[in-house]
Short mmCIF file of C-alpha atoms in Angstrom, two decimals:
data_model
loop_
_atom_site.label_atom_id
_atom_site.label_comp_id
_atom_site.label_asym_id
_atom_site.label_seq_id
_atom_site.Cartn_x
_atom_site.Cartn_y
_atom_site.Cartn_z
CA UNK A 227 0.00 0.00 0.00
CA UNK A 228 1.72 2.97 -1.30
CA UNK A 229 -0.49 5.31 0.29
CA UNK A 230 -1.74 5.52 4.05
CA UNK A 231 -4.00 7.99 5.46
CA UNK A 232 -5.10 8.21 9.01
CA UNK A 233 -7.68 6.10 8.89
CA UNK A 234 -5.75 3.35 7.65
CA UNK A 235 -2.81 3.76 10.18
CA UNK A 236 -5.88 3.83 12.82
CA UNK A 237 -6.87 0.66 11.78
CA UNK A 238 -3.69 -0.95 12.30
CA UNK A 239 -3.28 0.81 15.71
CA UNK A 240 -6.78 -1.01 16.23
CA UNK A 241 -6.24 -4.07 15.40
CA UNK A 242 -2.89 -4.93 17.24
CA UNK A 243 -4.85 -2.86 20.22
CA UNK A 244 -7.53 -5.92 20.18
CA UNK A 245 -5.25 -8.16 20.42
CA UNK A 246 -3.14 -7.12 23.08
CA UNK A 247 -0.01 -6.45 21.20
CA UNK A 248 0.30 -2.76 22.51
CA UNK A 249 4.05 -2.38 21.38
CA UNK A 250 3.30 -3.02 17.99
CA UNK A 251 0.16 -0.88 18.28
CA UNK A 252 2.55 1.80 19.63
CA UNK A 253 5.65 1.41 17.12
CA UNK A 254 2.77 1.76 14.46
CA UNK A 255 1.57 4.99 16.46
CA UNK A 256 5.29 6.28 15.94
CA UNK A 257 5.87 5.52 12.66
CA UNK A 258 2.57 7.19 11.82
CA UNK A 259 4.03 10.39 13.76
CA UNK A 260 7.07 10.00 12.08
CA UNK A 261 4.90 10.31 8.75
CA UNK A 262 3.69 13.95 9.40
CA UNK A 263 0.03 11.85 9.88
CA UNK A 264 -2.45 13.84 11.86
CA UNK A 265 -4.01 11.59 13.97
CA UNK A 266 -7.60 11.60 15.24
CA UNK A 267 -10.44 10.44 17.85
CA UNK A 268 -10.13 6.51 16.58
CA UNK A 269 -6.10 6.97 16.54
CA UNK A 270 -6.05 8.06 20.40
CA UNK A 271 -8.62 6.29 21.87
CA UNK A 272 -6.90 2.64 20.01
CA UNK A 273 -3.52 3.34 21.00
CA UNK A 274 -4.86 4.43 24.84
CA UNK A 275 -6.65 1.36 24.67
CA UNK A 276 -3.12 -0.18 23.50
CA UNK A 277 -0.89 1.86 26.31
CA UNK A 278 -3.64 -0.18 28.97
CA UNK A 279 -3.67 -3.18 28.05
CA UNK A 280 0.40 -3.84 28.55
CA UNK A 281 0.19 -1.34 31.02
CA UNK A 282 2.72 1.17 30.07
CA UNK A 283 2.05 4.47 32.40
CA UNK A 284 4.75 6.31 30.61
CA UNK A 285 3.97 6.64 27.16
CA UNK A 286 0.66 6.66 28.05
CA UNK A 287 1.56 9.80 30.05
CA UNK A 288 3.16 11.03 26.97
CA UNK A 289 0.18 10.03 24.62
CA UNK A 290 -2.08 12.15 26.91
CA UNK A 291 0.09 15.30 26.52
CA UNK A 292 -0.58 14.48 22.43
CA UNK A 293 -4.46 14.47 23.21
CA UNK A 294 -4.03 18.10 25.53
CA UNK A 295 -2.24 19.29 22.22
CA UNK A 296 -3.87 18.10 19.83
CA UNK A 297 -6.99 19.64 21.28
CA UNK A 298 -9.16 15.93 22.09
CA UNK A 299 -9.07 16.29 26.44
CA UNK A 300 -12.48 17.50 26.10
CA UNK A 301 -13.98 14.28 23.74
CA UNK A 302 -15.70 12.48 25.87
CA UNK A 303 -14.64 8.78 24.05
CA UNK A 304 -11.07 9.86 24.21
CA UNK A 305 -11.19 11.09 27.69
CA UNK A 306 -13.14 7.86 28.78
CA UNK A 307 -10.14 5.91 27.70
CA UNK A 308 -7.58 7.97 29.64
CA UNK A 309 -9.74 7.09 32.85
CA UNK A 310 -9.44 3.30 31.68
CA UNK A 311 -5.69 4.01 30.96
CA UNK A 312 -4.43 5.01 34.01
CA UNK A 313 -7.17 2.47 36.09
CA UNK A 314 -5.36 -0.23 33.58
CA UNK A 315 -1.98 0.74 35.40
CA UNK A 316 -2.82 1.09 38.94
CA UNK A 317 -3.56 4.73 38.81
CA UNK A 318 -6.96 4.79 40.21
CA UNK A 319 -6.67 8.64 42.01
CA UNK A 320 -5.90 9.65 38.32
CA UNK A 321 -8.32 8.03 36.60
CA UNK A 322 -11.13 9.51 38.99
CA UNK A 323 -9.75 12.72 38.63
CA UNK A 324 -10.21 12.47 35.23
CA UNK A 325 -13.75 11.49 35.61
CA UNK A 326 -14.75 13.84 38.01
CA UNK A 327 -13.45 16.51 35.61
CA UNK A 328 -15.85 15.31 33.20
CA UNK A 329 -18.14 17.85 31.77
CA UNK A 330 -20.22 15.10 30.16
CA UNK A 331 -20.47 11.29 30.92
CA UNK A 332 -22.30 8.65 29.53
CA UNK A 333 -23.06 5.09 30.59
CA UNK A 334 -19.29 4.01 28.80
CA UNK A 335 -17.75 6.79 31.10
CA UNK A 336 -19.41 5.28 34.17
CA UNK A 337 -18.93 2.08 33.55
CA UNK A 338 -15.00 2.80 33.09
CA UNK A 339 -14.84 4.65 36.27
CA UNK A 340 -17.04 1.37 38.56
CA UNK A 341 -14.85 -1.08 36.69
CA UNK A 342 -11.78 0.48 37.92
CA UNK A 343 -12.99 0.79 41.32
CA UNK A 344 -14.23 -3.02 41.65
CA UNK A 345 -10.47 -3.91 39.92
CA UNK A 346 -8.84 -2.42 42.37
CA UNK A 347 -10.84 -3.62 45.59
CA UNK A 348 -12.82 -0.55 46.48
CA UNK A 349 -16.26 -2.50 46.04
CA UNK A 350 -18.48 -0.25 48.16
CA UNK A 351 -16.61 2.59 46.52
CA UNK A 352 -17.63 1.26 42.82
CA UNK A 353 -21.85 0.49 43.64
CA UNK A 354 -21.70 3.76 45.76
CA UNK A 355 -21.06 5.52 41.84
CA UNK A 356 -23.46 2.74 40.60
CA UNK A 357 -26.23 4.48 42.58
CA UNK A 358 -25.05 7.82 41.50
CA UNK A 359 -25.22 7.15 37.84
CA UNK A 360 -28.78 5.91 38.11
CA UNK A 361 -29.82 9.43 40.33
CA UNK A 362 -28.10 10.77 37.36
CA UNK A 363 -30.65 9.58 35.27
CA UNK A 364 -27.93 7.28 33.17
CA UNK A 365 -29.36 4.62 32.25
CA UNK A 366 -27.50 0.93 32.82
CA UNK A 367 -25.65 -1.60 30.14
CA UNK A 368 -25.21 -5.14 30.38
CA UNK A 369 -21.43 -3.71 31.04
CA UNK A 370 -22.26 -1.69 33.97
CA UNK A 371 -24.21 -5.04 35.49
CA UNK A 372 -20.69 -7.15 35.08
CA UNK A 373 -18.51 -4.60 36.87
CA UNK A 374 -20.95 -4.28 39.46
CA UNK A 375 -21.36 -7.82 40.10
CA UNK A 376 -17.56 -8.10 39.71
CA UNK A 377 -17.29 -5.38 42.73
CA UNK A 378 -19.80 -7.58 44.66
CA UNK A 379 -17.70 -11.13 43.81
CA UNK A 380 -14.75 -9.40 44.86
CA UNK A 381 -15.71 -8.22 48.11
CA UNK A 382 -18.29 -11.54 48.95
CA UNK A 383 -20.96 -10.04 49.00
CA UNK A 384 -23.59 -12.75 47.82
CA UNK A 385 -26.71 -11.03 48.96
CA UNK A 386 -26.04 -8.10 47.12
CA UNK A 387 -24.65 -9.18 43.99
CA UNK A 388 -28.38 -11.59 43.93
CA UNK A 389 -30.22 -8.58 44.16
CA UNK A 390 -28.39 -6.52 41.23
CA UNK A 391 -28.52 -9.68 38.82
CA UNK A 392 -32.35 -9.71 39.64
CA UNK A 393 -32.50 -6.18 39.00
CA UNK A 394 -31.34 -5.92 36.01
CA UNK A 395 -34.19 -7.60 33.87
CA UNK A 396 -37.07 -6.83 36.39
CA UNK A 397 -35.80 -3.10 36.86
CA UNK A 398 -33.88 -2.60 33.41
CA UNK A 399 -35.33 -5.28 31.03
CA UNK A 400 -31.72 -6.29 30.59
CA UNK A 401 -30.94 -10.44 29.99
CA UNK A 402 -28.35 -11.34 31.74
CA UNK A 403 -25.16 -13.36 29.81
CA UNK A 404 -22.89 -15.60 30.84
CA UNK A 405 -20.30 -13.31 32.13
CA UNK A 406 -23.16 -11.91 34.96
CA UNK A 407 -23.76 -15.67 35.53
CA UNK A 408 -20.28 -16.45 36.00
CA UNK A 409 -19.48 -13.73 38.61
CA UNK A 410 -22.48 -15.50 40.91
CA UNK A 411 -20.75 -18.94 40.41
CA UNK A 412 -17.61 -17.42 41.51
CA UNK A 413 -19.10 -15.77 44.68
CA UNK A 414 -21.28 -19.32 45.53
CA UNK A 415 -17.65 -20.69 44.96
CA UNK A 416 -15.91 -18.32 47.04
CA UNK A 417 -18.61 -19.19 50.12
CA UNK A 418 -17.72 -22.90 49.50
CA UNK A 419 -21.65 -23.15 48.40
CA UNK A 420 -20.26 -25.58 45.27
CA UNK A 421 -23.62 -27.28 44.92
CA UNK A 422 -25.57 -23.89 44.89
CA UNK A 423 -23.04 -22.89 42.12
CA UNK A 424 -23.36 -26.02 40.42
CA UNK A 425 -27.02 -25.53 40.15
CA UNK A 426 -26.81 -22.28 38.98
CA UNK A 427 -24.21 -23.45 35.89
CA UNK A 428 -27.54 -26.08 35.12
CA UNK A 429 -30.23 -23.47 35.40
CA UNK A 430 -28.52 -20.60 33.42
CA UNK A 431 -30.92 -18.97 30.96
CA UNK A 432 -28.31 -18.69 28.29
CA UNK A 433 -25.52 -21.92 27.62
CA UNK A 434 -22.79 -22.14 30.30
CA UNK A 435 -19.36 -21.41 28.44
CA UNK A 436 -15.95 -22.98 29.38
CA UNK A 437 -15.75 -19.89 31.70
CA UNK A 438 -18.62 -21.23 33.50
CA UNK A 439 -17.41 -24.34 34.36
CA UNK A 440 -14.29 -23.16 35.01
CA UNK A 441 -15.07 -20.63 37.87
CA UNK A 442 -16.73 -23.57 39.72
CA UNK A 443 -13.28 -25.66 39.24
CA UNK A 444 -11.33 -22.89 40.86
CA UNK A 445 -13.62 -23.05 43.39
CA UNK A 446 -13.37 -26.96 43.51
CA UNK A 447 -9.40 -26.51 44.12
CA UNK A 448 -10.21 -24.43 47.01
CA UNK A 449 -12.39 -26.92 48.57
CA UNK A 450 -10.30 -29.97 47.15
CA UNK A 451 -13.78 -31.36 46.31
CA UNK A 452 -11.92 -33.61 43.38
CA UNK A 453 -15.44 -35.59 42.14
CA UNK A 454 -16.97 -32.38 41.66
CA UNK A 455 -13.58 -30.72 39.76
CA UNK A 456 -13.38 -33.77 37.28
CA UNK A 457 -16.70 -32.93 36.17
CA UNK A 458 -16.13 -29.44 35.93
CA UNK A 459 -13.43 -30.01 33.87
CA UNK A 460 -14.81 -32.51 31.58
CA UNK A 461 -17.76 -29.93 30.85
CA UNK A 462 -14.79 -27.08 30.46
CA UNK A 463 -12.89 -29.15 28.34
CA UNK A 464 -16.18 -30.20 25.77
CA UNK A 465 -16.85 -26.31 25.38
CA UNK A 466 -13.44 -25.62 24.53
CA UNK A 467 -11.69 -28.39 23.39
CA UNK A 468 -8.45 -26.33 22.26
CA UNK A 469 -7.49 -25.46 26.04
CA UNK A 470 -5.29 -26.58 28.43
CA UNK A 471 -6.64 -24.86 31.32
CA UNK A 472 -9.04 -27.38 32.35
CA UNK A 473 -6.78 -30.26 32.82
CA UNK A 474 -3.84 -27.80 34.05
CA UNK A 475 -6.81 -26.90 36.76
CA UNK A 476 -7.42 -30.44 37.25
CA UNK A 477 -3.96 -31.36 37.77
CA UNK A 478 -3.40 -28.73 39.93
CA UNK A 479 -6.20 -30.19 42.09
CA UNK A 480 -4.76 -33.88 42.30
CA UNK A 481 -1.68 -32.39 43.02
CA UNK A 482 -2.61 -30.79 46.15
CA UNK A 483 -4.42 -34.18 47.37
CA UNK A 484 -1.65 -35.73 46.90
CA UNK A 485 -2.84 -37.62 43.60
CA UNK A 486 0.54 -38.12 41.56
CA UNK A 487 -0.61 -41.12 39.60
CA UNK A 488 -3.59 -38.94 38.21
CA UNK A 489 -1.29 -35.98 37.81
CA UNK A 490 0.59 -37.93 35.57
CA UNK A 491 -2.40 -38.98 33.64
CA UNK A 492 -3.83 -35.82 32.87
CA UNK A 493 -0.23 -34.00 31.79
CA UNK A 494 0.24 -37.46 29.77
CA UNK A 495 -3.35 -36.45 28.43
CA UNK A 496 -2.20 -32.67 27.46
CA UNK A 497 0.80 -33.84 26.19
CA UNK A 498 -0.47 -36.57 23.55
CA UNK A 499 -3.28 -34.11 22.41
CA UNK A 500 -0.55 -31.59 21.83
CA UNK A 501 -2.28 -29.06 24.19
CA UNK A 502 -0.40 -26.08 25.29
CA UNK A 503 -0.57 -24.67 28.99
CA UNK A 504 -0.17 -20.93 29.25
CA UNK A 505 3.27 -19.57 30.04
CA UNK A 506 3.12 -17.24 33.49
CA UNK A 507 4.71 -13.78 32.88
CA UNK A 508 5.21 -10.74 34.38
CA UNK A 509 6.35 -7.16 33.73
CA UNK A 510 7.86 -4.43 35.36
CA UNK A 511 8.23 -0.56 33.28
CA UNK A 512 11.38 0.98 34.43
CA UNK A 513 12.64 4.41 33.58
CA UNK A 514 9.68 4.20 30.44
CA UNK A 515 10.95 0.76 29.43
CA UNK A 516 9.17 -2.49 29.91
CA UNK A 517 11.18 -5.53 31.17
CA UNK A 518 9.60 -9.12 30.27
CA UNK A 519 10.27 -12.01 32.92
CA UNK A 520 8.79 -15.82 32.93
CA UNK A 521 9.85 -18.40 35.44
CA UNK A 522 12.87 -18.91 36.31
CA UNK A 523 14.15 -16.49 33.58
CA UNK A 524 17.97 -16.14 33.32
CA UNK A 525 17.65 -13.89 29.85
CA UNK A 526 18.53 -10.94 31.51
CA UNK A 527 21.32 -8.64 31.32
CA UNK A 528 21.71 -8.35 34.83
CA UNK A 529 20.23 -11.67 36.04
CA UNK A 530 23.20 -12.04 38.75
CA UNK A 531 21.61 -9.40 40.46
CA UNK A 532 18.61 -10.05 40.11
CA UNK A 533 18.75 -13.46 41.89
CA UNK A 534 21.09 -12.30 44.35
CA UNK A 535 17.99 -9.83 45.46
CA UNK A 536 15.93 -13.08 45.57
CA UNK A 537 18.58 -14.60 48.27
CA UNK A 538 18.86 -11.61 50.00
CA UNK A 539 15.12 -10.91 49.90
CA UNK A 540 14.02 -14.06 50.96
CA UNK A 541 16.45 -14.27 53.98
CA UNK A 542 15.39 -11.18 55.31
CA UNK A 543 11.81 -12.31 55.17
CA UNK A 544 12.58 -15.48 56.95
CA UNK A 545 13.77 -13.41 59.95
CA UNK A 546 10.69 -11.72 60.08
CA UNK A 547 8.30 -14.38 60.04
CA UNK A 548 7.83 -15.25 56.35
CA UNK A 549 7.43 -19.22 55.88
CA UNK A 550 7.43 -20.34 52.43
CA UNK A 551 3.68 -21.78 51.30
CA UNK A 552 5.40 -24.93 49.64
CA UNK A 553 2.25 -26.52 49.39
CA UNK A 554 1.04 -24.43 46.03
CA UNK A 555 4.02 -26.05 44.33
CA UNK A 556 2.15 -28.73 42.61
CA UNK A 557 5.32 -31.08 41.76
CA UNK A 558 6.29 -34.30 43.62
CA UNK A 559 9.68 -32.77 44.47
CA UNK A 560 11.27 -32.22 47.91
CA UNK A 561 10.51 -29.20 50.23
CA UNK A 562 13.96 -27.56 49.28
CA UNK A 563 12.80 -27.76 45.76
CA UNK A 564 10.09 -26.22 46.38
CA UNK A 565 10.90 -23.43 48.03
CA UNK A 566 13.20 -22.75 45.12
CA UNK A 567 10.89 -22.82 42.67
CA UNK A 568 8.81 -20.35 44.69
CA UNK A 569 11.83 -17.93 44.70
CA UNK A 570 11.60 -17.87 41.19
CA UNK A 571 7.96 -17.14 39.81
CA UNK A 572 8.20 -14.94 37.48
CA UNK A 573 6.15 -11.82 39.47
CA UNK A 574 8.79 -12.39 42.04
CA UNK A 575 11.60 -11.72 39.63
CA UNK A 576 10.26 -8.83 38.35
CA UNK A 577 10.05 -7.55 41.87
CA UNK A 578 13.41 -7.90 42.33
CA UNK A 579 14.54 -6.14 39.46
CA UNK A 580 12.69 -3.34 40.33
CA UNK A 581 14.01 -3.22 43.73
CA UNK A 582 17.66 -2.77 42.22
CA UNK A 583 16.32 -0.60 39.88
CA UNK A 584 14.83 2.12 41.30
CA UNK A 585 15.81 4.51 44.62
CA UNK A 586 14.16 3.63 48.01
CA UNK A 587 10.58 3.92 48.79
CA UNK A 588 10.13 3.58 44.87
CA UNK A 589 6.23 2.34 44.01
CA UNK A 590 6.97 -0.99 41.68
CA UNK A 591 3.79 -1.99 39.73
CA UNK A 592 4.10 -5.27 38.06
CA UNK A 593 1.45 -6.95 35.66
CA UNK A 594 0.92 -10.92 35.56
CA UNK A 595 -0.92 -12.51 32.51
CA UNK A 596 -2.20 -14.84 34.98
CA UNK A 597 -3.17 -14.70 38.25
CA UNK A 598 -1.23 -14.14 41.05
CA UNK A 599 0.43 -17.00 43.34
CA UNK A 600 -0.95 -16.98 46.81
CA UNK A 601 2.66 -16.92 48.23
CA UNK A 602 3.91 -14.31 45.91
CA UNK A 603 1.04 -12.66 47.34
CA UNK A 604 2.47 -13.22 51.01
CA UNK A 605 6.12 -12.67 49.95
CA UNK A 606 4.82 -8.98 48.64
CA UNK A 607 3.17 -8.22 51.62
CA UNK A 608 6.07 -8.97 53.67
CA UNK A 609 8.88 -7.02 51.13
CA UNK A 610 6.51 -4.28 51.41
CA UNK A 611 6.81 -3.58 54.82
CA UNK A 612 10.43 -4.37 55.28
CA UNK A 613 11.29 -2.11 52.62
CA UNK A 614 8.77 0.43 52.89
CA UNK A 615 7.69 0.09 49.05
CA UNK A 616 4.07 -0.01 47.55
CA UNK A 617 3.89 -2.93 45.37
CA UNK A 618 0.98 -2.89 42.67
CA UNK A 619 0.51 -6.24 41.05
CA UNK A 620 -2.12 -6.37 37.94
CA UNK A 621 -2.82 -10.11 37.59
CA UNK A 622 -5.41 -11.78 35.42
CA UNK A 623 -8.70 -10.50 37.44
CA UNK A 624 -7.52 -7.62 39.32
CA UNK A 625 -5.44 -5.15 40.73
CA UNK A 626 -3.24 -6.18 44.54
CA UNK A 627 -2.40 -3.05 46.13
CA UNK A 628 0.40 -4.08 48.72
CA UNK A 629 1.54 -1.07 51.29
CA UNK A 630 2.62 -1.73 55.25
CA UNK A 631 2.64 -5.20 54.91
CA UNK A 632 -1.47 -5.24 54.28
CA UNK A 633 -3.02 -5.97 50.30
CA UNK A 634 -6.32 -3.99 48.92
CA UNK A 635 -7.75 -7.28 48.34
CA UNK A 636 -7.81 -8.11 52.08
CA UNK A 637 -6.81 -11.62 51.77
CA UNK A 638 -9.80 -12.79 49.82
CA UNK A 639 -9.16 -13.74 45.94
#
């Protein structure tokens, strides 16, 4: 294509943005600066949607200069994707002042705002807005249900989140989906109600998806209720037959009952049908750079260091109380193994290289692809007060704000 206007460059932008490439998305946005291309509404709001999803505060803080200058602060699309910019990296007092410097809001600029409140653990915080967008007259989407009844899952509260899903066809003629269904099966879960959530998976007015299934699993791994998980799986696996995470799930399970010859089974089983289990990663922006880490990862320039901060890091907790949770290391290995393997998730090395990174007293925020590891989880609370750092994790269903020792989430994810 010889020539490429700005709708065509937007495009691009777009399309990596949906798919969670944001660095390509933003090399694209700088070769089409580089161009002399003026861009416009679709341009900023796909490449703020692109600066969120990897999480990259920086350049988004440099993209939202561009929208001052450009003269788009005031549109209320491309301001309602700042909000979700900076919620998307841990920013939430920016994003609501943003939103409370709104001149005009619709439902997409409320919904933005309660999502990023239930992400980051402030549940009353996000159906306290709830109730002031409906005094405002704005009338509720299927959207504004979900991060609503996320707020409720997050915080436990079963009661409530009943009487929002009921609300929203007898109050707002609104069906509810799968993804409002699934946020009830997760809190009946969370309660250790499995049967009630069960139930609810069989009575759902619409088809139960793979997520269904699978948010009464996790719950099943909780409760190590292993009849119930290998039918949860089996259902998980039949609606999508391409994915690991069932048997991974599964495996998990047997694992922590102490199951080996059935592990063995089911990673014999992934292995023959050639399924592939999800890599964990996590990443840390330094100094307007993003660093990459998986497990164990010794790709790294300065690696050394790194895992000399994991030594140091986890002897220092050790004197303070910290005792490693070996149990959520699902291999048939000794306990010194385990703890090893522990010290090197890959959240837990991007922790460290931020620690030797940055000055004292530094905020880190790291994002996971999946979700956090319950003694990562501890280990952060525990750095956090020794060092006197905040530590913002993103993982795969919400934000962990970790200051004096004490998380956001309050111990219950």
């Amino acid at each position: 294509m010889k020539e490429r206007d700005v709708v065509t460059w937007s495009s691009m932008i777009g399309a990596y943005a949906q798919q969670e490439h944001g660095r390509k998305a933003l090399d694209v946005f700088q070769k089409m600066h580089l161009k002399n291309i003026e861009p416009d509404r679709i341009s900023f709001v796909s490449i703020l949607d692109a600066c969120a999803s990897c999480a990259t505060l920086a350049k988004g803080r440099i993209i939202h200069m561009f929208v001052i200058e450009k003269g788009f602060e005031s549109d209320i699309v491309v301001k309602t994707s700042m909000i979700n910019l900076y919620a998307k990296c841990g920013k939430l007092a920016d994003a609501n002042c943003l939103f409370q410097k709104m001149e005009t809001r619709n439902s997409i600029s409320w919904n933005a705002m309660i999502s990023a409140y239930a992400q980051h653990g402030y549940s009353k915080s996000a159906l306290k807005l709830f109730n002031y967008m409906v005094r405002e007259a704005v009338i509720p989407t299927k959207v504004t249900f979900y991060s609503v009844l996320s707020a409720c899952s997050f915080a436990g509260m079963i009661n409530e989140a009943q009487g929002y899903f009921d609300s929203m066809k007898r109050d707002y003629g609104l069906t509810p989906e799968d993804v409002h269904y699934n946020c009830l099966i997760d809190l009946y879960g969370r309660a250790g109600r499995l049967e009630e959530g069960e139930n609810l998976i069989r009575n759902m007015q619409c088809s139960p998806t793979c997520a269904s299934w699978m948010s009464l699993l996790g719950a099943c791994r909780v409760k190590l209720d292993v009849p119930r998980a290998k039918y949860a799986a089996e259902r998980a696996a039949e609606l999508d037959p391409n994915s690991a995470a069932p048997f991974v799930m599964l495996s998990n399970i047997y694992a922590a009952c102490g199951m080996w010859k059935e592990v063995n089974e089911v990673r014999k089983y992934i292995k023959d049908k050639g399924l592939k289990k999800q890599p964990g990663r996590s990443s840390i922006e330094i100094d307007g750079e993003t660093h990459d880490f998986s497990v164990a990862d010794e790709a790294h320039p300065k690696c050394r260091e790194i895992y000399a901060e994991l030594e140091r890091l986890n002897q220092d907790m050790k004197e303070v109380g910290y005792s490693p949770d070996t149990k959520v290391v699902l291999h048939d290995v000794n306990e010194e193994t385990k703890e090893q393997v522990l010290c090197y998730h890959s959240e837990r090395i991007a922790l460290a290289f931020g620690l030797i990174s940055t000055p004292p007293h530094t905020s880190l925020r790291i994002i996971k692809n999946l979700r956090a590891c319950p003694d990562c989880h501890s280990a952060f609370k525990f750095i956090s007060k020794l060092l006197c750092r905040e530590i913002v994790v993103r993982d795969a269903t919400r934000f962990h704000i970790i200051k004096d020792g004490v998380c956001s989430c309050a111990d219950y994810w």
